[in-house]
């Protein structure tokens, strides 16, 4: 019975991840391009804001590139940015999100069962520990997928050879950079595991504050107090806790995106490690760019 519940959680998580990424991917493309814009020379277009980026990508024909088939022949393959440009890297995004949510709920269920063997009920700290454990394992499993997604979202005509798809990107990265390149950005990615813990903790604390505000005796009437919250209250609590988590972990997303960029023509990466990203960003752009 427990095993079936674990796989049900995995299936439900995968379906949720697929739905989420389908509707939000265009914004993810724009976010990635803003994140890697460090104020230095870049092959990426410059956007004033999110609406300008959406409008520019949706209406512009992006480029044509030549894929060399032999020493004597090459074929021109036109690619329209348009609405397809807003879904650059969509396949690795769907794959990564589906696998991530599925594995997360599976690992989380396993961790909770292990922690609850000698306990009647798990404490909030053990729930957070189970969530952190699951998030770390998922990050190790899916980092190569997210790296490919980032690179496909940032492809420009100035690059020597464009990735034609997910499998071509993996093959090219392994050939040109080695397997270690697939795990660039792993350290800030592991730090992002704290996102869920921050959101959960913030949500619980805000909920208690709201309940205490509405109920004079929270300790004796906790059930009544919780029932006093309506759907709008829960929506505000969820949005507020999410905003707090994003605000605290967003610099790690910027660092990871910049580390996962494709190296230049000579094979030299723009940034060497997380500390290099922080130093260069603070030096050239200030704290606001994180």
Tab-separated table of C-alpha atoms in Angstrom:
chain	number	residue	atom	x	y	z
A	1	UNK	CA	0.000	0.000	0.000
A	2	UNK	CA	2.807	2.378	0.897
A	3	UNK	CA	4.635	1.592	-2.325
A	4	UNK	CA	1.540	2.384	-4.376
A	5	UNK	CA	1.163	5.677	-2.534
A	6	UNK	CA	4.772	6.590	-3.373
A	7	UNK	CA	4.209	6.049	-7.079
A	8	UNK	CA	0.902	7.921	-6.964
A	9	UNK	CA	2.770	10.876	-5.478
A	10	UNK	CA	5.385	10.631	-8.215
A	11	UNK	CA	2.720	10.540	-10.959
A	12	UNK	CA	0.800	13.462	-9.452
A	13	UNK	CA	3.991	15.504	-9.129
A	14	UNK	CA	4.969	14.807	-12.723
A	15	UNK	CA	1.554	15.893	-14.017
A	16	UNK	CA	1.735	19.098	-11.981
A	17	UNK	CA	5.210	19.860	-13.304
A	18	UNK	CA	4.128	19.313	-16.914
A	19	UNK	CA	1.138	21.640	-16.579
A	20	UNK	CA	3.149	24.359	-14.860
A	21	UNK	CA	6.005	24.490	-17.359
A	22	UNK	CA	3.633	24.492	-20.357
A	23	UNK	CA	1.966	27.724	-19.285
A	24	UNK	CA	4.973	29.515	-17.800
A	25	UNK	CA	7.794	28.621	-20.203
A	26	UNK	CA	7.762	31.903	-22.194
A	27	UNK	CA	8.338	33.822	-18.973
A	28	UNK	CA	11.105	31.402	-18.070
A	29	UNK	CA	12.877	32.123	-21.371
A	30	UNK	CA	12.725	35.849	-20.704
A	31	UNK	CA	13.862	35.421	-17.106
A	32	UNK	CA	16.893	33.411	-18.216
A	33	UNK	CA	17.914	36.070	-20.720
A	34	UNK	CA	17.608	38.807	-18.137
A	35	UNK	CA	19.603	36.762	-15.625
A	36	UNK	CA	22.637	36.314	-17.866
A	37	UNK	CA	22.703	39.968	-18.959
A	38	UNK	CA	25.669	41.108	-16.872
A	39	UNK	CA	26.171	44.477	-18.552
A	40	UNK	CA	29.202	43.291	-20.483
A	41	UNK	CA	29.436	42.451	-24.171
A	42	UNK	CA	26.884	39.811	-25.043
A	43	UNK	CA	25.452	38.200	-28.164
A	44	UNK	CA	21.963	38.295	-26.679
A	45	UNK	CA	19.474	41.033	-27.568
A	46	UNK	CA	18.846	43.667	-24.918
A	47	UNK	CA	15.312	44.044	-23.610
A	48	UNK	CA	13.939	46.999	-21.679
A	49	UNK	CA	11.432	45.009	-19.644
A	50	UNK	CA	9.280	41.876	-19.731
A	51	UNK	CA	6.524	43.188	-22.074
A	52	UNK	CA	9.198	44.505	-24.462
A	53	UNK	CA	10.928	41.124	-24.439
A	54	UNK	CA	7.670	39.253	-25.112
A	55	UNK	CA	6.739	41.589	-27.960
A	56	UNK	CA	10.210	41.538	-29.511
A	57	UNK	CA	10.551	37.747	-29.469
A	58	UNK	CA	6.990	37.140	-30.680
A	59	UNK	CA	7.194	39.427	-33.716
A	60	UNK	CA	10.776	38.957	-34.893
A	61	UNK	CA	12.223	36.412	-37.272
A	62	UNK	CA	15.285	35.246	-35.410
A	63	UNK	CA	17.914	33.863	-37.758
A	64	UNK	CA	19.058	31.222	-40.195
A	65	UNK	CA	21.947	28.952	-39.537
A	66	UNK	CA	24.072	26.617	-41.627
A	67	UNK	CA	24.447	23.025	-40.518
A	68	UNK	CA	27.472	21.481	-42.188
A	69	UNK	CA	26.682	18.002	-43.459
A	70	UNK	CA	29.997	17.287	-45.144
A	71	UNK	CA	33.203	19.021	-46.153
A	72	UNK	CA	31.562	20.279	-49.345
A	73	UNK	CA	27.899	20.850	-48.598
A	74	UNK	CA	25.853	22.800	-46.079
A	75	UNK	CA	22.163	23.379	-45.711
A	76	UNK	CA	20.396	26.502	-44.578
A	77	UNK	CA	17.693	25.803	-42.037
A	78	UNK	CA	15.516	28.846	-41.229
A	79	UNK	CA	14.268	29.154	-37.678
A	80	UNK	CA	11.523	31.562	-36.793
A	81	UNK	CA	11.787	32.985	-33.340
A	82	UNK	CA	8.194	34.164	-33.159
A	83	UNK	CA	6.140	32.187	-30.722
A	84	UNK	CA	8.540	29.280	-31.186
A	85	UNK	CA	11.260	31.493	-29.760
A	86	UNK	CA	9.229	31.887	-26.597
A	87	UNK	CA	9.350	28.109	-26.257
A	88	UNK	CA	13.087	27.665	-26.856
A	89	UNK	CA	14.313	24.800	-24.697
A	90	UNK	CA	10.758	23.616	-24.104
A	91	UNK	CA	11.531	19.891	-24.367
A	92	UNK	CA	14.285	19.850	-21.701
A	93	UNK	CA	12.095	22.122	-19.569
A	94	UNK	CA	9.180	19.683	-19.743
A	95	UNK	CA	11.468	16.715	-19.248
A	96	UNK	CA	13.278	18.314	-16.332
A	97	UNK	CA	10.143	19.557	-14.610
A	98	UNK	CA	8.303	16.260	-15.021
A	99	UNK	CA	11.233	14.202	-13.753
A	100	UNK	CA	11.984	16.688	-10.963
A	101	UNK	CA	8.484	16.748	-9.510
A	102	UNK	CA	8.075	13.003	-9.895
A	103	UNK	CA	11.392	12.230	-8.206
A	104	UNK	CA	10.819	14.891	-5.551
A	105	UNK	CA	7.544	13.429	-4.323
A	106	UNK	CA	8.984	9.916	-4.511
A	107	UNK	CA	12.151	10.765	-2.532
A	108	UNK	CA	10.114	12.882	-0.118
A	109	UNK	CA	7.750	9.988	0.612
A	110	UNK	CA	10.684	7.615	1.136
A	111	UNK	CA	12.399	10.075	3.507
A	112	UNK	CA	9.227	10.654	5.536
A	113	UNK	CA	8.688	6.923	5.923
A	114	UNK	CA	12.274	6.464	7.099
A	115	UNK	CA	12.013	9.295	9.637
A	116	UNK	CA	8.639	8.080	10.950
A	117	UNK	CA	9.683	4.499	11.725
A	118	UNK	CA	10.269	5.245	15.396
A	119	UNK	CA	7.897	8.219	15.705
A	120	UNK	CA	4.150	8.638	15.809
A	121	UNK	CA	4.265	12.033	14.107
A	122	UNK	CA	6.957	13.982	12.279
A	123	UNK	CA	7.973	17.380	13.601
A	124	UNK	CA	8.218	20.400	11.267
A	125	UNK	CA	12.010	20.085	11.411
A	126	UNK	CA	11.895	16.499	10.129
A	127	UNK	CA	9.472	17.527	7.382
A	128	UNK	CA	11.993	20.163	6.291
A	129	UNK	CA	14.822	17.623	6.502
A	130	UNK	CA	12.889	15.221	4.273
A	131	UNK	CA	12.166	18.017	1.808
A	132	UNK	CA	15.826	19.098	1.743
A	133	UNK	CA	16.978	15.521	1.212
A	134	UNK	CA	14.552	15.024	-1.652
A	135	UNK	CA	15.494	18.363	-3.224
A	136	UNK	CA	19.212	17.605	-3.084
A	137	UNK	CA	18.794	14.208	-4.739
A	138	UNK	CA	16.595	15.686	-7.452
A	139	UNK	CA	19.168	18.412	-8.118
A	140	UNK	CA	21.913	15.816	-8.597
A	141	UNK	CA	19.732	13.819	-10.991
A	142	UNK	CA	18.451	16.684	-13.131
A	143	UNK	CA	21.267	19.269	-13.298
A	144	UNK	CA	22.348	18.135	-16.823
A	145	UNK	CA	18.801	18.649	-18.100
A	146	UNK	CA	18.575	22.181	-16.695
A	147	UNK	CA	21.969	23.051	-18.136
A	148	UNK	CA	20.813	22.038	-21.627
A	149	UNK	CA	17.591	24.009	-21.148
A	150	UNK	CA	19.502	27.161	-20.219
A	151	UNK	CA	21.814	26.860	-23.207
A	152	UNK	CA	19.009	26.280	-25.679
A	153	UNK	CA	17.177	29.331	-24.330
A	154	UNK	CA	20.312	31.430	-24.891
A	155	UNK	CA	21.283	30.266	-28.379
A	156	UNK	CA	22.426	33.045	-30.712
A	157	UNK	CA	23.494	33.120	-34.386
A	158	UNK	CA	27.013	34.178	-33.370
A	159	UNK	CA	27.748	30.759	-31.942
A	160	UNK	CA	29.874	28.449	-34.063
A	161	UNK	CA	27.432	25.560	-33.935
A	162	UNK	CA	23.903	25.663	-32.586
A	163	UNK	CA	22.313	22.797	-30.753
A	164	UNK	CA	19.675	21.263	-32.983
A	165	UNK	CA	17.908	19.612	-30.072
A	166	UNK	CA	18.222	18.092	-26.639
A	167	UNK	CA	20.164	14.996	-27.639
A	168	UNK	CA	22.470	16.978	-29.915
A	169	UNK	CA	23.206	19.354	-27.028
A	170	UNK	CA	24.106	16.509	-24.678
A	171	UNK	CA	26.306	14.873	-27.303
A	172	UNK	CA	28.078	18.140	-28.128
A	173	UNK	CA	28.674	19.059	-24.488
A	174	UNK	CA	30.134	15.643	-23.708
A	175	UNK	CA	32.363	15.799	-26.783
A	176	UNK	CA	33.608	19.376	-26.429
A	177	UNK	CA	33.582	19.941	-22.657
A	178	UNK	CA	33.423	16.557	-20.962
A	179	UNK	CA	30.937	15.101	-18.506
A	180	UNK	CA	31.867	17.573	-15.755
A	181	UNK	CA	30.343	20.386	-17.798
A	182	UNK	CA	26.919	18.791	-17.285
A	183	UNK	CA	27.185	19.651	-13.597
A	184	UNK	CA	28.044	23.318	-13.901
A	185	UNK	CA	25.863	25.350	-11.570
A	186	UNK	CA	25.346	22.408	-9.225
A	187	UNK	CA	26.434	24.301	-6.084
A	188	UNK	CA	23.951	27.192	-6.444
A	189	UNK	CA	21.400	24.611	-7.563
A	190	UNK	CA	21.819	22.746	-4.283
A	191	UNK	CA	21.420	26.009	-2.389
A	192	UNK	CA	18.089	26.506	-4.146
A	193	UNK	CA	16.867	23.454	-2.242
A	194	UNK	CA	16.293	25.877	0.625
A	195	UNK	CA	13.552	27.560	-1.442
A	196	UNK	CA	10.922	25.085	-0.292
A	197	UNK	CA	12.064	25.222	3.325
A	198	UNK	CA	11.909	29.022	3.346
A	199	UNK	CA	8.463	29.041	1.749
A	200	UNK	CA	7.119	26.393	4.133
A	201	UNK	CA	8.495	28.105	7.234
A	202	UNK	CA	7.295	31.549	6.127
A	203	UNK	CA	3.839	30.195	5.323
A	204	UNK	CA	3.477	28.567	8.731
A	205	UNK	CA	4.665	31.641	10.619
A	206	UNK	CA	2.400	33.989	8.664
A	207	UNK	CA	-0.541	31.645	9.178
A	208	UNK	CA	0.032	31.595	12.932
A	209	UNK	CA	0.294	35.379	13.024
A	210	UNK	CA	-2.959	35.749	11.097
A	211	UNK	CA	-4.755	33.215	13.260
A	212	UNK	CA	-3.473	34.859	16.447
A	213	UNK	CA	-4.650	38.206	15.149
A	214	UNK	CA	-8.170	36.874	14.591
A	215	UNK	CA	-8.410	34.655	17.617
A	216	UNK	CA	-7.722	35.769	21.175
A	217	UNK	CA	-7.058	32.276	22.518
A	218	UNK	CA	-5.223	30.376	19.794
A	219	UNK	CA	-3.919	27.584	22.015
A	220	UNK	CA	-7.387	26.454	23.198
A	221	UNK	CA	-9.233	27.034	19.929
A	222	UNK	CA	-6.688	26.123	17.261
A	223	UNK	CA	-9.207	24.152	15.165
A	224	UNK	CA	-11.711	26.978	15.238
A	225	UNK	CA	-8.975	29.455	14.422
A	226	UNK	CA	-7.788	27.508	11.393
A	227	UNK	CA	-11.371	27.195	10.158
A	228	UNK	CA	-11.709	30.969	10.364
A	229	UNK	CA	-9.342	31.369	7.414
A	230	UNK	CA	-10.975	31.499	4.003
A	231	UNK	CA	-9.654	30.842	0.496
A	232	UNK	CA	-8.510	34.452	0.055
A	233	UNK	CA	-6.472	34.231	3.255
A	234	UNK	CA	-4.751	31.058	2.073
A	235	UNK	CA	-4.079	32.595	-1.335
A	236	UNK	CA	-2.455	35.642	0.269
A	237	UNK	CA	-0.423	33.443	2.604
A	238	UNK	CA	0.762	31.296	-0.291
A	239	UNK	CA	1.686	34.281	-2.436
A	240	UNK	CA	3.482	36.034	0.428
A	241	UNK	CA	5.509	32.978	1.393
A	242	UNK	CA	6.411	32.358	-2.237
A	243	UNK	CA	7.546	35.963	-2.639
A	244	UNK	CA	9.764	35.676	0.432
A	245	UNK	CA	11.334	32.447	-0.812
A	246	UNK	CA	11.964	33.856	-4.288
A	247	UNK	CA	13.495	37.035	-2.906
A	248	UNK	CA	15.973	35.144	-0.737
A	249	UNK	CA	16.989	32.515	-3.300
A	250	UNK	CA	16.871	34.513	-6.558
A	251	UNK	CA	20.604	35.418	-6.491
A	252	UNK	CA	21.386	31.698	-6.607
A	253	UNK	CA	19.271	31.375	-9.756
A	254	UNK	CA	21.253	34.186	-11.388
A	255	UNK	CA	24.572	32.578	-10.427
A	256	UNK	CA	23.489	29.187	-11.751
A	257	UNK	CA	22.245	30.607	-15.065
A	258	UNK	CA	25.504	32.496	-15.654
A	259	UNK	CA	27.618	29.451	-14.845
A	260	UNK	CA	25.648	27.280	-17.256
A	261	UNK	CA	26.191	29.507	-20.309
A	262	UNK	CA	27.969	27.995	-23.282
A	263	UNK	CA	31.715	28.773	-23.487
A	264	UNK	CA	33.001	31.143	-26.155
A	265	UNK	CA	34.534	30.121	-29.475
A	266	UNK	CA	37.861	29.291	-27.817
A	267	UNK	CA	36.084	27.060	-25.303
A	268	UNK	CA	36.694	29.462	-22.404
A	269	UNK	CA	33.730	29.838	-20.018
A	270	UNK	CA	32.583	33.338	-19.084
A	271	UNK	CA	32.672	32.433	-15.402
A	272	UNK	CA	34.810	29.848	-13.622
A	273	UNK	CA	32.796	29.243	-10.448
A	274	UNK	CA	30.105	30.742	-8.197
A	275	UNK	CA	32.535	33.039	-6.382
A	276	UNK	CA	33.775	34.384	-9.712
A	277	UNK	CA	30.202	35.186	-10.741
A	278	UNK	CA	29.555	37.086	-7.507
A	279	UNK	CA	32.808	39.056	-7.703
A	280	UNK	CA	32.391	40.034	-11.358
A	281	UNK	CA	28.745	40.945	-10.912
A	282	UNK	CA	29.367	43.123	-7.883
A	283	UNK	CA	32.358	44.731	-9.550
A	284	UNK	CA	30.708	45.622	-12.827
A	285	UNK	CA	27.035	46.017	-11.948
A	286	UNK	CA	26.556	46.270	-8.207
A	287	UNK	CA	24.327	44.289	-5.869
A	288	UNK	CA	21.155	45.020	-7.846
A	289	UNK	CA	22.199	42.717	-10.669
A	290	UNK	CA	22.054	39.686	-8.359
